[in-house]
Amino acid sequence: MAPGRWRQGRRLLRALLLVALLGPAACFSSSFYSPGEPRSSVRVLCGSNWSLVLQGQWMLEFYAPWCPACRQLEPTWESFAKESEWLGIAVGKVDVTQEPGLSGRFFVTTLPTIYHASDGVFRRYRGSRTLEDLQGYILERKWEAVEPVAGWKSPSSIMMHGMAGLFHFSGWIRQIHNYLTGTLGVHVWISYAIFILATLLIGLLLGLVLVLISDCLCPAKSKHRAETPEEAISKENAENAALEQPDEAARLSADEAADVRDLSDGEDAANSSADESEEDLALGKESGGEETEDLSEQPLAESETESTVRQRKSQGAEKEL
């Protein structure tokens, strides 16, 4: 076998091993190319080597094969990558259809999207997409005037790690849906029903796992646990205190009742004395009234006796005449 064919066979074997290990979304570096095609200077990035952009200076493009604007930019981006050596930068690209996790990590919402990275600090490129403008952006250091991406939105932040996982999970679900409806010929609504049932089952399983974890971290106290001597003494003291409380309450109620009776007796005595004094006053008034009546009747009686005596004398004188 010729040495050239042997080298090509080894490269093909390495490519097959990479596909088997990383799956259909595996990325290929610029070292794997067809012998009949010109070698590209653009570095293809994927989920396994994207951390390269955290070191040095990079210009990174996010594209899709079906995007017309991306196709229009492709030759310009290739020319820009060929001049990357004397510009002192690295030029890369990411296919969002094959790398949904990276598109979520960089929160790509429009295509094509270009980012500039300098030692892990990312800036969004919003200028013209001509070769001259791209070169001037690097040579004139125009990127220094652009506000960098906020720390919490940086692709290396914890939040964007979660966003990347969410996008990757959505891409995985889409691939399963396409496999069910395309390869197996399952109806679309049946595929939806399968995903709904899977969601419910996963939710129940996660809930069970959370319950088990909570029971392990915070176990319930045993009801038949043996009491310590200190606990027994404190329990006995509490029971004795609970028994003494009704007796004290009964004594307090008896004392309160006695006080109430004393108060009521005092009030009755005061009321009776007041009534007696009122009766004495009334009797005194009546006796005074009787005395005044007797005094007034005495002159009347004397006047009546005098008048009778005078009448008798006049009658005796008339008889003598």
XYZ file of C-alpha atoms in Angstrom:
321
model
C 0.000 0.000 0.000
C 1.296 3.451 -0.879
C 2.249 5.785 1.991
C -0.288 8.393 0.846
C -3.150 5.939 0.936
C -2.017 4.719 4.335
C -2.124 8.255 5.727
C -5.585 8.839 4.236
C -6.789 5.569 5.749
C -5.513 6.603 9.164
C -7.250 9.965 8.911
C -10.499 8.297 7.905
C -10.214 5.882 10.829
C -9.631 8.776 13.226
C -12.680 10.559 11.824
C -14.839 7.456 12.295
C -13.622 7.044 15.868
C -14.434 10.707 16.562
C -17.958 10.266 15.201
C -18.442 7.124 17.287
C -17.285 8.892 20.469
C -18.952 12.289 20.062
C -22.022 11.314 18.047
C -23.500 12.897 14.933
C -22.893 16.389 16.261
C -19.146 15.888 16.470
C -17.072 18.709 15.163
C -14.094 18.400 12.902
C -11.082 20.618 13.028
C -9.535 22.087 9.936
C -7.083 19.197 9.794
C -9.810 16.886 8.382
C -10.610 17.785 4.819
C -11.094 16.060 1.507
C -7.995 15.834 -0.676
C -9.827 17.434 -3.605
C -11.036 20.455 -1.614
C -8.881 23.466 -0.633
C -7.947 23.581 3.000
C -9.994 26.104 5.018
C -8.330 28.508 7.422
C -11.503 28.800 9.502
C -11.456 26.697 12.663
C -14.658 24.798 13.348
C -15.654 24.953 17.011
C -18.009 22.657 18.890
C -18.950 21.809 22.453
C -15.695 19.987 23.134
C -13.218 22.675 22.031
C -15.102 25.971 22.381
C -13.011 26.865 25.430
C -10.170 27.722 23.030
C -11.783 31.129 22.543
C -11.078 31.936 26.200
C -7.405 32.379 25.341
C -6.006 34.868 22.870
C -7.940 36.972 20.381
C -10.744 35.436 18.302
C -13.386 36.363 15.770
C -16.222 33.828 15.912
C -19.158 33.460 13.526
C -22.415 31.620 14.243
C -24.134 30.471 11.071
C -26.598 27.967 9.621
C -26.325 26.206 6.250
C -29.843 27.275 5.244
C -29.276 30.978 6.053
C -28.896 33.157 2.864
C -26.989 35.897 4.703
C -24.588 33.290 6.087
C -23.938 31.927 2.606
C -23.256 35.438 1.369
C -20.767 36.027 4.191
C -18.934 32.703 3.721
C -16.355 33.800 1.078
C -15.605 37.013 2.971
C -15.131 35.032 6.171
C -12.771 32.632 4.405
C -10.683 35.538 3.086
C -10.636 37.103 6.523
C -9.439 33.795 8.018
C -6.564 33.576 5.510
C -5.239 36.929 6.775
C -5.670 35.972 10.416
C -1.974 35.121 10.872
C -0.623 38.601 10.213
C -3.625 40.111 12.027
C -2.665 38.128 15.122
C -6.057 36.547 15.658
C -7.841 33.222 15.208
C -10.995 32.952 13.105
C -13.640 30.335 13.871
C -17.223 29.395 13.097
C -20.037 27.425 14.733
C -22.895 25.655 12.966
C -25.929 26.294 15.184
C -27.846 23.390 13.634
C -25.174 20.988 14.859
C -24.253 22.837 18.074
C -27.436 24.055 19.807
C -25.569 24.057 23.114
C -23.067 26.652 21.897
C -25.802 28.793 20.366
C -27.518 28.800 23.750
C -24.276 29.529 25.585
C -23.707 32.635 23.430
C -27.476 33.345 23.334
C -27.584 33.581 19.547
C -30.930 34.925 18.309
C -30.022 36.204 14.820
C -27.915 34.820 11.991
C -25.194 35.421 11.211
C -23.870 36.525 14.620
C -20.232 37.539 15.075
C -18.407 37.785 18.402
C -14.972 39.166 19.223
C -13.158 37.521 22.120
C -10.007 38.757 23.836
C -8.730 36.588 26.703
C -12.227 35.528 27.712
C -13.849 38.976 27.335
C -16.588 38.860 24.691
C -17.979 41.697 22.564
C -20.710 41.589 19.950
C -19.615 42.754 16.500
C -22.343 44.896 14.924
C -20.409 46.575 12.090
C -20.378 45.996 8.381
C -19.506 42.514 7.136
C -17.064 43.582 4.426
C -13.479 42.392 4.500
C -12.110 45.922 4.938
C -14.347 46.639 7.920
C -13.454 43.330 9.579
C -9.753 44.037 9.150
C -10.115 47.609 10.394
C -11.982 46.362 13.450
C -8.865 44.410 14.436
C -6.073 46.675 13.177
C -7.552 49.900 14.559
C -8.628 48.144 17.788
C -12.164 49.378 17.431
C -13.309 46.571 19.687
C -11.935 48.460 22.699
C -14.705 51.065 22.289
C -17.415 48.394 22.367
C -19.010 47.541 25.704
C -18.224 43.923 26.644
C -20.865 41.357 27.452
C -22.035 41.490 31.080
C -20.478 38.996 33.453
C -23.665 37.081 34.102
C -24.253 36.758 30.322
C -20.697 35.733 29.562
C -20.452 32.320 27.842
C -18.230 31.076 30.666
C -20.685 32.054 33.440
C -22.743 29.566 35.433
C -26.001 30.922 34.055
C -24.937 30.425 30.444
C -23.747 26.919 31.312
C -27.342 26.178 32.260
C -28.600 27.884 29.116
C -26.265 25.725 27.016
C -27.598 22.597 28.673
C -31.171 23.696 28.015
C -30.491 24.338 24.324
C -28.624 21.063 23.998
C -31.533 19.216 25.606
C -33.995 20.881 23.223
C -31.853 19.844 20.245
C -31.746 16.290 21.546
C -35.533 16.230 21.838
C -35.863 17.551 18.301
C -33.593 14.811 17.008
C -35.691 12.158 18.749
C -38.870 13.675 17.321
C -37.409 13.649 13.809
C -36.290 10.064 14.271
C -39.772 8.970 15.424
C -41.667 10.798 12.692
C -39.155 10.406 9.856
C -37.369 7.112 10.301
C -40.015 5.102 12.151
C -42.995 6.771 10.490
C -44.807 7.564 13.759
C -47.631 10.107 13.548
C -46.814 13.577 14.828
C -49.508 13.556 17.521
C -48.383 10.148 18.749
C -44.867 11.561 19.079
C -46.265 14.472 21.105
C -48.156 12.030 23.338
C -44.962 10.048 23.917
C -43.129 13.210 24.987
C -45.979 14.206 27.321
C -45.978 10.803 29.030
C -42.197 10.874 29.285
C -42.377 14.336 30.897
C -44.895 13.117 33.488
C -42.873 10.021 34.300
C -39.654 12.022 34.620
C -41.439 14.505 36.910
C -42.708 11.703 39.161
C -39.278 10.111 39.248
C -37.588 13.391 40.158
C -40.175 13.996 42.887
C -39.486 10.545 44.343
C -35.755 11.210 44.270
C -36.239 14.536 46.069
C -38.372 12.859 48.759
C -35.718 10.195 49.309
C -32.983 12.815 49.522
C -34.984 14.868 52.037
C -35.600 11.760 54.149
C -31.890 10.964 54.124
C -30.857 14.509 55.020
C -33.629 15.128 57.578
C -34.776 11.752 58.941
C -37.989 11.613 60.982
C -37.636 11.124 64.747
C -38.560 7.653 66.025
C -41.706 7.539 68.219
C -40.431 4.582 70.296
C -37.059 6.076 71.135
C -35.870 5.281 74.663
C -36.092 8.237 77.035
C -33.018 9.453 78.828
C -33.104 10.036 82.628
C -33.081 13.786 82.121
C -36.054 13.590 79.773
C -37.940 11.350 82.225
C -37.336 13.790 85.103
C -38.420 16.780 83.050
C -41.528 14.896 81.887
C -42.428 13.990 85.496
C -41.969 17.594 86.617
C -44.208 18.758 83.807
C -46.905 16.262 84.804
C -46.723 17.343 88.460
C -46.988 20.963 87.438
C -49.987 20.125 85.283
C -51.666 18.368 88.256
C -50.949 21.259 90.623
C -52.403 23.843 88.290
C -56.077 22.731 88.728
C -55.702 22.812 92.581
C -54.263 26.295 92.451
C -57.010 27.370 90.106
C -59.647 25.922 92.488
C -58.097 27.723 95.470
C -57.969 30.972 93.571
C -61.585 30.600 92.509
C -62.660 29.878 96.133
C -60.784 32.947 97.393
C -62.323 35.066 94.670
C -65.804 33.771 95.554
C -65.252 34.616 99.245
C -64.122 38.105 98.344
C -67.197 38.517 96.179
C -69.445 37.371 99.062
C -67.771 39.782 101.504
C -68.227 42.601 99.056
C -71.885 41.695 98.530
C -72.486 41.503 102.326
C -70.891 44.895 102.810
C -73.033 46.355 100.087
C -76.181 44.813 101.659
C -75.299 46.237 105.088
C -74.710 49.640 103.611
C -77.972 49.473 101.727
C -79.913 48.371 104.860
C -78.404 51.165 106.982
C -79.313 53.657 104.286
C -82.864 52.310 104.184
C -83.170 52.531 108.019
C -81.961 56.111 108.032
C -84.476 56.969 105.356
C -87.265 55.327 107.380
C -86.274 57.259 110.546
C -86.349 60.485 108.613
C -89.770 59.624 107.256
C -91.093 58.787 110.761
C -89.666 61.987 112.149
C -91.425 63.972 109.485
C -94.743 62.228 110.235
C -94.477 62.840 114.018
C -93.644 66.489 113.427
C -96.695 66.803 111.201
C -98.954 65.286 113.892
C -97.639 67.649 116.548
C -98.324 70.630 114.356
C -101.840 69.338 113.727
C -102.458 68.959 117.534
C -101.189 72.463 118.152
C -103.433 73.850 115.468
C -106.478 71.956 116.801
C -106.099 73.259 120.431
C -107.025 76.938 119.670
C -109.979 75.740 117.655
C -111.278 73.720 120.610
C -110.912 76.672 123.037
C -112.767 78.992 120.662
C -115.582 76.458 120.372
C -116.011 76.219 124.223
C -116.123 79.967 124.577
C -118.803 80.238 121.904
C -120.956 77.559 123.559
C -120.696 79.317 126.963
C -121.810 82.570 125.442
C -124.791 80.929 123.741
C -125.917 79.363 127.025
C -125.734 82.709 128.878
C -127.776 84.437 126.212
C -130.390 81.692 126.304
C -130.657 81.959 130.143
C -131.162 85.776 129.944
C -133.935 85.418 127.377
C -135.772 82.920 129.587
C -135.702 85.302 132.558
C -137.277 88.050 130.508
